[in-house]
């Protein structure tokens, strides 16, 4: 059954790209549970008093997804793009909150890059620093940045990332190892400032 559902998502995305609005309506029930899982995954790394709820994050990401250009290719690509959008929503939220509050200090949990696939972000400042590091990484190597986003923020496995990007599992593993070292250096510099 899961394979059929993945096939259905890919098929509905193709119909949607061709202009079938009913396909978009049929898509939501198939991906809603996965979007909720992604939202929980993203919010798990946020501070405890975060006011944005997973339902709001899902709805905002879905609105941005369907408001986009419709170039989503398959289920894995859909999830990868949704994950990236959720990160952008959380970063925008943190920027707005920080602008209103003007909090200070930068404490980045470097251990997150070594011991876990989920970064722990204790403050809006930390999330913004991570976003800057990922933006820098995307200029250096966009594929590595996408792999980090999919793994950290999307909770996707290496095979899922491989499928989404159309590269081998070995390439994903190599790029992940390189990106971790690069991000660790960048975030160590930011923490030392």
Coordinates of N, CA, C and O in Angstrom, one line a residue:
X1 N 0.8 -1.2 0.0 CA 0.0 0.0 0.0 C 0.8 1.3 0.0 O 0.6 2.2 -0.7
X2 N 1.9 1.4 0.8 CA 2.7 2.6 0.8 C 3.3 2.9 -0.6 O 3.3 4.0 -1.0
X3 N 3.7 1.9 -1.3 CA 4.2 2.1 -2.7 C 3.2 2.7 -3.6 O 3.4 3.5 -4.4
X4 N 1.9 2.2 -3.4 CA 0.8 2.7 -4.3 C 0.6 4.1 -3.9 O 0.4 5.0 -4.8
X5 N 0.6 4.5 -2.6 CA 0.4 5.9 -2.2 C 1.5 6.8 -2.8 O 1.2 7.8 -3.3
X6 N 2.7 6.3 -2.8 CA 3.8 7.1 -3.3 C 3.6 7.3 -4.8 O 3.8 8.4 -5.4
X7 N 3.2 6.3 -5.5 CA 2.9 6.4 -6.9 C 1.7 7.3 -7.2 O 1.8 8.1 -8.2
X8 N 0.7 7.2 -6.3 CA -0.4 8.1 -6.5 C 0.0 9.6 -6.3 O -0.5 10.5 -7.1
X9 N 0.9 9.9 -5.4 CA 1.4 11.3 -5.2 C 2.1 11.7 -6.4 O 1.8 12.8 -6.9
X10 N 3.0 10.9 -7.0 CA 3.7 11.3 -8.2 C 2.8 11.5 -9.3 O 2.9 12.5 -10.1
X11 N 1.8 10.6 -9.5 CA 0.8 10.8 -10.6 C 0.0 12.1 -10.4 O -0.2 12.8 -11.4
X12 N -0.5 12.3 -9.2 CA -1.2 13.5 -9.0 C -0.4 14.8 -9.2 O -0.9 15.8 -9.7
X13 N 0.9 14.8 -8.8 CA 1.7 15.9 -9.1 C 1.9 16.1 -10.6 O 1.9 17.3 -11.1
X14 N 1.9 15.0 -11.4 CA 2.0 15.2 -12.8 C 0.8 15.8 -13.4 O 0.8 16.7 -14.2
X15 N -0.4 15.3 -12.9 CA -1.7 15.9 -13.4 C -1.8 17.4 -13.0 O -2.2 18.2 -13.8
X16 N -1.3 17.7 -11.8 CA -1.3 19.1 -11.4 C -0.5 20.0 -12.2 O -0.9 21.1 -12.6
X17 N 0.7 19.5 -12.6 CA 1.6 20.2 -13.5 C 1.0 20.5 -14.8 O 1.2 21.5 -15.5
X18 N 0.1 19.6 -15.2 CA -0.6 19.7 -16.5 C -1.8 20.6 -16.4 O -2.6 20.8 -17.3
X19 N -2.1 21.2 -15.2 CA -3.2 22.1 -15.0 C -4.4 21.5 -14.4 O -5.5 22.2 -14.3
X20 N -4.4 20.3 -13.9 CA -5.6 19.7 -13.3 C -5.7 20.1 -11.8 O -5.0 19.6 -11.0
X21 N -6.6 21.0 -11.5 CA -6.8 21.5 -10.1 C -7.4 20.5 -9.2 O -7.2 20.5 -8.0
X22 N -8.2 19.6 -9.7 CA -8.7 18.5 -8.9 C -7.6 17.6 -8.4 O -7.8 17.0 -7.3
X23 N -6.6 17.4 -9.1 CA -5.4 16.6 -8.7 C -4.8 17.2 -7.4 O -4.4 16.5 -6.5
X24 N -4.8 18.5 -7.4 CA -4.3 19.2 -6.2 C -5.1 19.0 -5.0 O -4.6 18.7 -3.9
X25 N -6.4 19.0 -5.2 CA -7.3 18.7 -4.1 C -7.2 17.2 -3.6 O -7.3 16.9 -2.4
X26 N -7.0 16.3 -4.5 CA -6.8 14.9 -4.1 C -5.4 14.7 -3.5 O -5.3 13.7 -2.8
X27 N -4.5 15.5 -3.7 CA -3.1 15.4 -3.2 C -3.1 15.6 -1.7 O -2.4 14.9 -1.0
X28 N -3.8 16.6 -1.2 CA -3.7 17.0 0.2 C -3.9 15.8 1.2 O -3.1 15.6 2.1
X29 N -5.0 15.0 1.0 CA -5.1 13.9 2.0 C -4.0 12.9 1.9 O -3.7 12.3 3.0
X30 N -3.4 12.8 0.8 CA -2.3 11.8 0.7 C -1.0 12.3 1.3 O -0.2 11.5 1.8
X31 N -0.8 13.6 1.4 CA 0.5 14.1 1.9 C 0.4 14.8 3.2 O 1.4 15.1 3.9
X32 N -0.9 15.0 3.7 CA -1.1 15.7 5.0 C -0.3 15.1 6.1 O 0.3 15.8 6.9
X33 N -0.4 13.8 6.3 CA 0.3 13.1 7.4 C 1.8 13.3 7.3 O 2.4 13.5 8.3
X34 N 2.3 13.2 6.1 CA 3.8 13.4 6.0 C 4.2 14.9 6.3 O 5.2 15.1 6.9
X35 N 3.3 15.8 5.9 CA 3.6 17.2 6.2 C 3.5 17.5 7.7 O 4.3 18.2 8.2
X36 N 2.6 16.8 8.3 CA 2.5 17.0 9.8 C 3.8 16.4 10.5 O 4.3 17.0 11.4
X37 N 4.3 15.2 9.9 CA 5.5 14.6 10.5 C 6.7 15.6 10.3 O 7.5 15.8 11.2
X38 N 6.7 16.2 9.1 CA 7.8 17.2 8.8 C 7.7 18.4 9.8 O 8.7 18.8 10.3
X39 N 6.5 18.9 10.0 CA 6.3 20.0 10.9 C 6.7 19.7 12.3 O 7.4 20.5 13.0
X40 N 6.3 18.5 12.8 CA 6.8 18.1 14.1 C 8.3 18.0 14.2 O 8.9 18.4 15.2
X41 N 8.9 17.4 13.1 CA 10.3 17.3 13.1 C 11.0 18.7 13.1 O 12.0 18.8 13.9
X42 N 10.5 19.6 12.4 CA 11.1 21.0 12.4 C 10.9 21.6 13.8 O 11.8 22.2 14.3
X43 N 9.7 21.5 14.3 CA 9.4 22.2 15.6 C 10.1 21.5 16.8 O 10.3 22.2 17.8
X44 N 10.5 20.3 16.6 CA 11.2 19.6 17.7 C 12.5 20.2 18.0 O 13.0 20.2 19.1
X45 N 13.1 20.9 17.0 CA 14.4 21.5 17.2 C 14.2 23.0 17.6 O 15.2 23.6 17.8
X46 N 13.0 23.5 17.8 CA 12.8 24.9 18.2 C 12.8 25.0 19.7 O 12.6 24.0 20.4
X47 N 12.8 26.2 20.1 CA 12.8 26.5 21.6 C 11.4 26.0 22.1 O 10.4 26.0 21.4
X48 N 11.4 25.7 23.4 CA 10.1 25.2 24.0 C 9.0 26.2 24.0 O 7.8 25.7 23.9
X49 N 9.2 27.5 24.1 CA 8.1 28.4 24.1 C 7.7 28.9 22.7 O 7.1 30.0 22.6
X50 N 8.1 28.2 21.7 CA 7.7 28.6 20.3 C 6.2 28.7 20.2 O 5.5 27.8 20.6
X51 N 5.7 29.8 19.6 CA 4.3 29.9 19.5 C 3.7 29.4 18.2 O 2.5 29.2 18.1
X52 N 4.5 29.1 17.2 CA 4.0 28.6 16.0 C 3.7 27.1 16.2 O 4.5 26.3 16.7
X53 N 2.5 26.6 15.8 CA 2.1 25.3 16.0 C 2.3 24.5 14.7 O 2.4 25.1 13.6
X54 N 2.4 23.2 14.8 CA 2.6 22.3 13.6 C 1.5 22.5 12.6 O 1.8 22.5 11.4
X55 N 0.3 22.6 13.0 CA -0.8 22.8 12.0 C -0.6 24.1 11.2 O -0.8 24.1 10.0
X56 N -0.2 25.1 11.9 CA 0.0 26.4 11.2 C 1.2 26.3 10.2 O 1.1 26.8 9.1
X57 N 2.2 25.6 10.6 CA 3.4 25.4 9.8 C 3.0 24.5 8.5 O 3.4 24.9 7.4
X58 N 2.2 23.5 8.7 CA 1.8 22.7 7.6 C 1.0 23.5 6.6 O 1.2 23.4 5.4
X59 N 0.0 24.2 7.1 CA -0.9 25.0 6.2 C -0.1 26.1 5.5 O -0.3 26.3 4.3
X60 N 0.8 26.8 6.2 CA 1.6 27.8 5.5 C 2.5 27.2 4.4 O 2.6 27.7 3.3
X61 N 3.1 26.1 4.7 CA 4.0 25.4 3.8 C 3.2 24.9 2.6 O 3.6 25.1 1.4
X62 N 2.0 24.3 2.8 CA 1.2 23.8 1.7 C 0.7 25.0 0.8 O 0.7 24.8 -0.4
X63 N 0.3 26.1 1.4 CA -0.1 27.3 0.6 C 1.1 27.7 -0.3 O 0.9 28.1 -1.4
X64 N 2.3 27.7 0.3 CA 3.4 28.2 -0.5 C 3.7 27.1 -1.6 O 4.1 27.5 -2.7
X65 N 3.6 25.9 -1.3 CA 3.8 24.8 -2.3 C 2.9 24.9 -3.5 O 3.3 24.9 -4.6
X66 N 1.6 25.1 -3.2 CA 0.6 25.1 -4.3 C 0.6 26.5 -5.0 O 0.2 26.6 -6.1
X67 N 1.1 27.5 -4.3 CA 1.2 28.8 -4.9 C 2.5 28.9 -5.8 O 2.7 29.9 -6.5
X68 N 3.3 27.9 -5.7 CA 4.6 27.9 -6.5 C 4.4 27.6 -8.0 O 3.2 27.6 -8.5
X69 N 5.4 27.2 -8.6 CA 5.4 27.0 -10.1 C 4.9 25.6 -10.5 O 4.8 25.3 -11.7
X70 N 4.6 24.7 -9.5 CA 4.1 23.4 -9.9 C 5.1 22.5 -10.5 O 4.8 21.5 -11.2
X71 N 6.4 22.7 -10.3 CA 7.5 21.9 -10.9 C 7.9 20.7 -10.0 O 8.9 20.2 -10.1
X72 N 7.0 20.3 -9.1 CA 7.3 19.2 -8.2 C 7.2 17.9 -9.0 O 6.2 17.6 -9.7
X73 N 8.3 17.1 -8.9 CA 8.4 15.9 -9.8 C 7.8 14.7 -9.2 O 7.2 13.9 -10.0
X74 N 8.0 14.4 -7.9 CA 7.5 13.2 -7.3 C 7.4 13.4 -5.8 O 7.6 14.5 -5.3
X75 N 7.0 12.3 -5.1 CA 6.8 12.4 -3.7 C 8.0 12.9 -2.9 O 8.0 13.8 -2.1
X76 N 9.2 12.3 -3.2 CA 10.4 12.7 -2.5 C 10.7 14.2 -2.8 O 11.1 14.9 -1.9
X77 N 10.6 14.6 -4.0 CA 10.8 16.0 -4.4 C 9.8 16.9 -3.6 O 10.2 18.0 -3.1
X78 N 8.6 16.5 -3.6 CA 7.5 17.3 -2.9 C 7.9 17.4 -1.4 O 7.9 18.5 -0.8
X79 N 8.3 16.3 -0.7 CA 8.7 16.4 0.7 C 10.0 17.3 0.9 O 10.0 18.0 1.8
X80 N 10.9 17.2 0.0 CA 12.1 18.0 0.1 C 11.8 19.5 0.0 O 12.3 20.3 0.8
X81 N 11.0 19.8 -1.0 CA 10.6 21.2 -1.1 C 9.8 21.7 0.1 O 10.0 22.8 0.6
X82 N 8.9 20.8 0.5 CA 8.1 21.2 1.7 C 9.0 21.4 2.9 O 8.8 22.4 3.7
X83 N 10.0 20.6 3.1 CA 10.9 20.8 4.2 C 11.7 22.1 4.1 O 11.8 22.8 5.1
X84 N 12.1 22.4 2.9 CA 12.8 23.7 2.7 C 11.9 24.8 3.0 O 12.3 25.8 3.7
X85 N 10.7 24.8 2.6 CA 9.7 25.8 2.9 C 9.5 26.0 4.3 O 9.4 27.1 4.9
X86 N 9.3 24.9 5.0 CA 9.1 24.9 6.5 C 10.3 25.6 7.2 O 10.1 26.4 8.1
X87 N 11.5 25.3 6.8 CA 12.7 26.0 7.3 C 12.6 27.5 7.1 O 12.8 28.3 8.0
X88 N 12.2 27.8 5.8 CA 12.2 29.3 5.5 C 11.1 30.0 6.3 O 11.3 31.1 6.8
X89 N 10.0 29.3 6.5 CA 8.9 29.9 7.4 C 9.4 30.1 8.8 O 9.2 31.2 9.4
X90 N 10.1 29.1 9.3 CA 10.6 29.3 10.7 C 11.7 30.3 10.8 O 11.7 31.1 11.8
X91 N 12.5 30.5 9.8 CA 13.5 31.5 9.8 C 12.8 32.9 9.7 O 13.2 33.8 10.4
X92 N 11.8 33.0 8.8 CA 11.1 34.3 8.7 C 10.4 34.6 10.0 O 10.4 35.8 10.5
X93 N 9.9 33.6 10.7 CA 9.2 33.8 12.0 C 10.2 34.3 13.0 O 10.0 35.2 13.8
X94 N 11.4 33.7 13.0 CA 12.5 34.0 14.0 C 12.9 35.5 13.7 O 13.2 36.2 14.6
X95 N 13.1 35.8 12.4 CA 13.5 37.2 12.1 C 12.5 38.2 12.6 O 12.9 39.2 13.2
X96 N 11.3 37.9 12.3 CA 10.2 38.9 12.8 C 10.2 39.0 14.3 O 10.1 40.0 14.9
X97 N 10.3 37.8 15.0 CA 10.3 37.8 16.4 C 11.5 38.5 17.0 O 11.4 39.3 17.9
X98 N 12.7 38.3 16.4 CA 13.9 38.9 16.8 C 13.8 40.4 16.6 O 14.3 41.2 17.4
X99 N 13.3 40.9 15.5 CA 13.2 42.3 15.2 C 12.3 42.9 16.2 O 12.5 44.1 16.7
X100 N 11.2 42.3 16.6 CA 10.3 42.8 17.6 C 10.9 42.8 19.0 O 10.7 43.7 19.8
X101 N 11.7 41.8 19.3 CA 12.3 41.6 20.6 C 13.7 42.0 20.8 O 14.1 42.4 21.9
X102 N 14.5 42.0 19.7 CA 15.9 42.3 19.7 C 16.7 41.6 20.8 O 17.4 42.1 21.6
X103 N 16.5 40.2 20.7 CA 17.3 39.4 21.6 C 18.8 39.3 21.1 O 19.1 39.6 20.0
X104 N 19.7 38.9 22.0 CA 21.1 38.9 21.7 C 21.7 37.6 22.0 O 21.1 36.7 22.5
X105 N 23.0 37.5 21.7 CA 23.7 36.3 22.0 C 23.6 35.3 20.9 O 22.6 35.2 20.3
X106 N 24.6 34.5 20.8 CA 24.6 33.5 19.8 C 25.3 32.2 20.4 O 26.5 32.2 20.6
X107 N 24.5 31.2 20.7 CA 25.0 30.0 21.2 C 24.5 28.9 20.3 O 23.4 28.5 20.2
X108 N 25.5 28.4 19.5 CA 25.2 27.4 18.5 C 25.7 26.0 19.0 O 26.8 25.9 19.4
X109 N 24.8 25.0 19.0 CA 25.1 23.7 19.5 C 25.9 22.9 18.4 O 25.3 22.3 17.6
X110 N 27.2 23.0 18.5 CA 28.1 22.4 17.5 C 28.0 20.9 17.6 O 28.2 20.2 16.6
X111 N 27.6 20.4 18.7 CA 27.5 18.9 18.9 C 26.4 18.4 18.0 O 26.4 17.2 17.6
X112 N 25.5 19.2 17.6 CA 24.4 18.8 16.7 C 24.9 18.3 15.4 O 24.3 17.4 14.7
X113 N 26.0 18.8 14.9 CA 26.5 18.4 13.6 C 27.2 17.1 13.7 O 27.5 16.5 12.7
X114 N 27.6 16.7 14.9 CA 28.4 15.5 15.0 C 27.5 14.3 15.5 O 27.8 13.2 15.1
X115 N 26.6 14.5 16.3 CA 25.9 13.4 17.0 C 24.5 13.1 16.7 O 23.9 12.2 17.1
X116 N 23.9 14.0 15.9 CA 22.4 13.8 15.6 C 22.1 14.3 14.2 O 22.8 15.1 13.6
X117 N 20.9 13.9 13.8 CA 20.4 14.4 12.5 C 19.5 15.6 12.7 O 19.0 16.2 11.7
X118 N 19.2 15.9 13.9 CA 18.3 17.0 14.2 C 19.0 18.1 15.0 O 19.5 17.9 16.1
X119 N 19.1 19.3 14.4 CA 19.8 20.4 15.1 C 18.9 20.9 16.2 O 17.7 21.0 16.0
X120 N 19.5 21.2 17.4 CA 18.7 21.7 18.5 C 19.0 23.2 18.4 O 20.1 23.7 18.5
X121 N 17.9 24.0 18.3 CA 18.0 25.4 18.1 C 17.3 26.0 19.4 O 16.1 25.9 19.5
X122 N 18.2 26.7 20.2 CA 17.6 27.2 21.5 C 17.2 28.6 21.4 O 16.5 29.1 22.3
X123 N 17.5 29.3 20.3 CA 17.1 30.7 20.2 C 16.9 31.1 18.8 O 17.3 30.4 17.8
X124 N 16.2 32.2 18.6 CA 16.0 32.7 17.2 C 17.3 33.1 16.6 O 17.5 32.9 15.4
X125 N 18.2 33.6 17.4 CA 19.6 33.9 16.9 C 20.3 32.7 16.4 O 20.9 32.8 15.3
X126 N 20.2 31.6 17.1 CA 20.8 30.3 16.6 C 20.2 29.9 15.3 O 20.9 29.5 14.4
X127 N 18.9 30.0 15.1 CA 18.2 29.6 13.9 C 18.7 30.5 12.8 O 19.0 30.0 11.7
X128 N 18.8 31.8 13.0 CA 19.3 32.7 12.0 C 20.7 32.4 11.6 O 21.1 32.5 10.4
X129 N 21.6 32.1 12.6 CA 23.0 31.7 12.3 C 23.1 30.5 11.5 O 23.8 30.4 10.5
X130 N 22.2 29.5 11.8 CA 22.2 28.3 11.0 C 21.7 28.6 9.6 O 22.3 28.0 8.6
X131 N 20.7 29.4 9.4 CA 20.2 29.8 8.1 C 21.3 30.5 7.3 O 21.5 30.2 6.1
X132 N 22.1 31.4 7.9 CA 23.2 32.1 7.2 C 24.2 31.0 6.8 O 24.7 31.1 5.6
X133 N 24.6 30.1 7.6 CA 25.6 29.1 7.3 C 25.1 28.2 6.1 O 25.8 27.9 5.2
X134 N 23.8 27.9 6.1 CA 23.2 27.1 5.0 C 23.2 27.9 3.7 O 23.4 27.4 2.6
X135 N 22.9 29.2 3.8 CA 22.9 30.1 2.6 C 24.3 30.1 2.1 O 24.5 30.1 0.8
X136 N 25.3 30.2 2.9 CA 26.7 30.2 2.5 C 27.1 28.9 1.8 O 27.7 28.9 0.8
X137 N 26.6 27.8 2.4 CA 26.9 26.5 1.9 C 26.2 26.4 0.5 O 26.8 25.8 -0.4
X138 N 25.0 26.9 0.3 CA 24.4 26.8 -1.0 C 25.1 27.5 -2.1 O 25.1 27.1 -3.2
X139 N 25.8 28.6 -1.7 CA 26.7 29.3 -2.7 C 27.9 28.5 -3.0 O 28.4 28.5 -4.2
X140 N 28.4 27.7 -2.1 CA 29.6 26.9 -2.2 C 29.2 25.6 -3.0 O 29.9 25.2 -3.9
X141 N 28.1 24.9 -2.5 CA 27.7 23.7 -3.1 C 26.2 23.5 -2.8 O 25.8 23.1 -1.8
X142 N 25.4 23.8 -3.8 CA 23.9 23.8 -3.6 C 23.4 22.4 -3.3 O 22.5 22.2 -2.5
X143 N 24.0 21.4 -3.9 CA 23.6 20.0 -3.6 C 23.8 19.6 -2.2 O 23.0 19.0 -1.5
X144 N 25.0 20.0 -1.7 CA 25.3 19.7 -0.3 C 24.3 20.4 0.6 O 23.8 19.8 1.6
X145 N 24.0 21.6 0.3 CA 23.0 22.4 1.1 C 21.6 21.7 1.1 O 21.0 21.5 2.1
X146 N 21.2 21.2 -0.1 CA 19.9 20.5 -0.2 C 20.0 19.2 0.7 O 19.0 18.9 1.3
X147 N 21.1 18.5 0.7 CA 21.2 17.3 1.4 C 21.1 17.6 2.9 O 20.4 16.9 3.7
X148 N 21.8 18.6 3.4 CA 21.7 19.0 4.8 C 20.2 19.4 5.2 O 19.7 18.9 6.2
X149 N 19.6 20.2 4.3 CA 18.2 20.6 4.6 C 17.3 19.4 4.7 O 16.5 19.3 5.6
X150 N 17.4 18.5 3.7 CA 16.5 17.3 3.7 C 16.8 16.4 4.9 O 15.8 15.9 5.4
X151 N 18.0 16.3 5.3 CA 18.4 15.4 6.4 C 18.0 16.1 7.7 O 17.3 15.5 8.6
X152 N 18.5 17.3 7.9 CA 18.3 18.0 9.2 C 16.8 18.4 9.4 O 16.3 18.1 10.4
X153 N 16.3 19.0 8.4 CA 15.0 19.6 8.5 C 13.8 18.8 8.0 O 12.7 19.0 8.4
X154 N 14.1 17.9 7.1 CA 13.1 17.0 6.5 C 13.0 15.7 7.1 O 12.1 15.0 7.0
X155 N 14.1 15.3 7.8 CA 14.2 13.9 8.4 C 14.2 12.8 7.3 O 13.9 11.7 7.6
X156 N 14.6 13.2 6.1 CA 14.7 12.2 5.0 C 15.9 11.3 5.2 O 17.0 11.8 5.6
X157 N 15.8 10.1 4.8 CA 16.9 9.1 4.9 C 17.8 9.3 3.6 O 17.3 10.0 2.7
X158 N 18.9 8.8 3.6 CA 19.9 8.9 2.5 C 19.2 8.3 1.2 O 19.3 8.9 0.2
X159 N 18.5 7.2 1.3 CA 17.9 6.7 0.0 C 16.8 7.7 -0.5 O 16.6 7.9 -1.7
X160 N 16.0 8.3 0.4 CA 15.0 9.2 0.0 C 15.7 10.5 -0.6 O 15.2 11.0 -1.6
X161 N 16.8 10.9 0.0 CA 17.5 12.1 -0.6 C 18.0 11.7 -1.9 O 18.0 12.5 -2.9
X162 N 18.6 10.5 -2.0 CA 19.1 10.1 -3.3 C 18.1 10.1 -4.4 O 18.3 10.6 -5.5
X163 N 16.9 9.6 -4.1 CA 15.7 9.6 -5.0 C 15.3 11.1 -5.4 O 15.1 11.4 -6.5
X164 N 15.2 11.9 -4.4 CA 14.8 13.3 -4.6 C 15.8 14.1 -5.5 O 15.3 14.9 -6.3
X165 N 17.0 13.8 -5.3 CA 18.1 14.6 -6.0 C 18.5 13.9 -7.3 O 19.2 14.5 -8.1
X166 N 18.1 12.6 -7.4 CA 18.6 11.9 -8.6 C 20.1 11.6 -8.7 O 20.7 11.6 -9.7
X167 N 20.6 11.3 -7.5 CA 22.0 11.0 -7.4 C 22.2 9.7 -6.6 O 21.2 9.2 -6.0
X168 N 23.3 9.1 -6.6 CA 23.6 7.8 -6.0 C 23.6 8.0 -4.5 O 23.9 9.1 -3.9
X169 N 23.4 6.9 -3.8 CA 23.4 6.9 -2.3 C 24.9 7.3 -1.8 O 25.1 8.0 -0.9
X170 N 25.9 6.8 -2.6 CA 27.3 7.1 -2.2 C 27.5 8.6 -2.3 O 28.2 9.2 -1.5
X171 N 27.0 9.2 -3.3 CA 27.1 10.7 -3.5 C 26.5 11.4 -2.3 O 27.1 12.4 -1.8
X172 N 25.3 11.0 -1.9 CA 24.6 11.6 -0.8 C 25.5 11.4 0.5 O 25.7 12.4 1.2
X173 N 26.0 10.3 0.7 CA 26.8 10.0 1.9 C 28.1 10.9 1.9 O 28.5 11.5 2.9
X174 N 28.7 10.9 0.7 CA 30.0 11.8 0.6 C 29.7 13.2 0.8 O 30.4 13.9 1.5
X175 N 28.6 13.7 0.1 CA 28.3 15.1 0.3 C 27.9 15.5 1.7 O 28.2 16.6 2.2
X176 N 27.1 14.6 2.4 CA 26.7 14.8 3.7 C 28.0 14.9 4.7 O 28.0 15.8 5.5
X177 N 28.9 14.0 4.5 CA 30.1 14.1 5.3 C 30.9 15.4 5.1 O 31.3 16.0 6.0
X178 N 31.0 15.8 3.8 CA 31.7 17.1 3.5 C 31.0 18.3 4.1 O 31.6 19.2 4.6
X179 N 29.7 18.3 3.9 CA 28.8 19.4 4.4 C 28.9 19.5 5.9 O 29.0 20.7 6.4
X180 N 28.9 18.4 6.6 CA 29.0 18.5 8.0 C 30.3 19.1 8.5 O 30.3 20.0 9.4
X181 N 31.4 18.8 7.9 CA 32.7 19.4 8.2 C 32.6 20.9 7.9 O 33.1 21.7 8.8
X182 N 32.2 21.2 6.8 CA 32.1 22.6 6.4 C 31.2 23.4 7.3 O 31.6 24.5 7.8
X183 N 30.0 22.9 7.6 CA 29.1 23.6 8.5 C 29.7 23.7 9.9 O 29.5 24.8 10.6
X184 N 30.3 22.7 10.4 CA 31.0 22.7 11.7 C 32.0 23.9 11.8 O 32.0 24.6 12.8
X185 N 32.8 24.0 10.7 CA 33.8 25.1 10.7 C 33.1 26.5 10.7 O 33.5 27.4 11.5
X186 N 32.1 26.6 9.9 CA 31.4 27.9 9.7 C 30.7 28.3 11.1 O 30.7 29.4 11.5
X187 N 30.1 27.3 11.7 CA 29.3 27.6 12.9 C 30.3 27.8 14.1 O 29.9 28.5 15.0
X188 N 31.4 27.2 14.0 CA 32.4 27.4 15.1 C 32.9 28.9 15.0 O 33.1 29.5 16.0
X189 N 33.1 29.3 13.8 CA 33.5 30.7 13.6 C 32.4 31.7 14.1 O 32.7 32.7 14.8
X190 N 31.2 31.4 13.8 CA 30.1 32.2 14.3 C 29.9 32.2 15.8 O 29.7 33.2 16.4
X191 N 30.2 31.1 16.4 CA 30.1 31.0 17.9 C 31.2 31.7 18.5 O 31.0 32.2 19.6
X192 N 32.3 31.8 17.9 CA 33.5 32.5 18.4 C 33.4 34.0 18.3 O 34.2 34.7 19.0
X193 N 32.5 34.5 17.6 CA 32.4 36.0 17.4 C 31.8 36.6 18.6 O 31.0 36.2 19.3

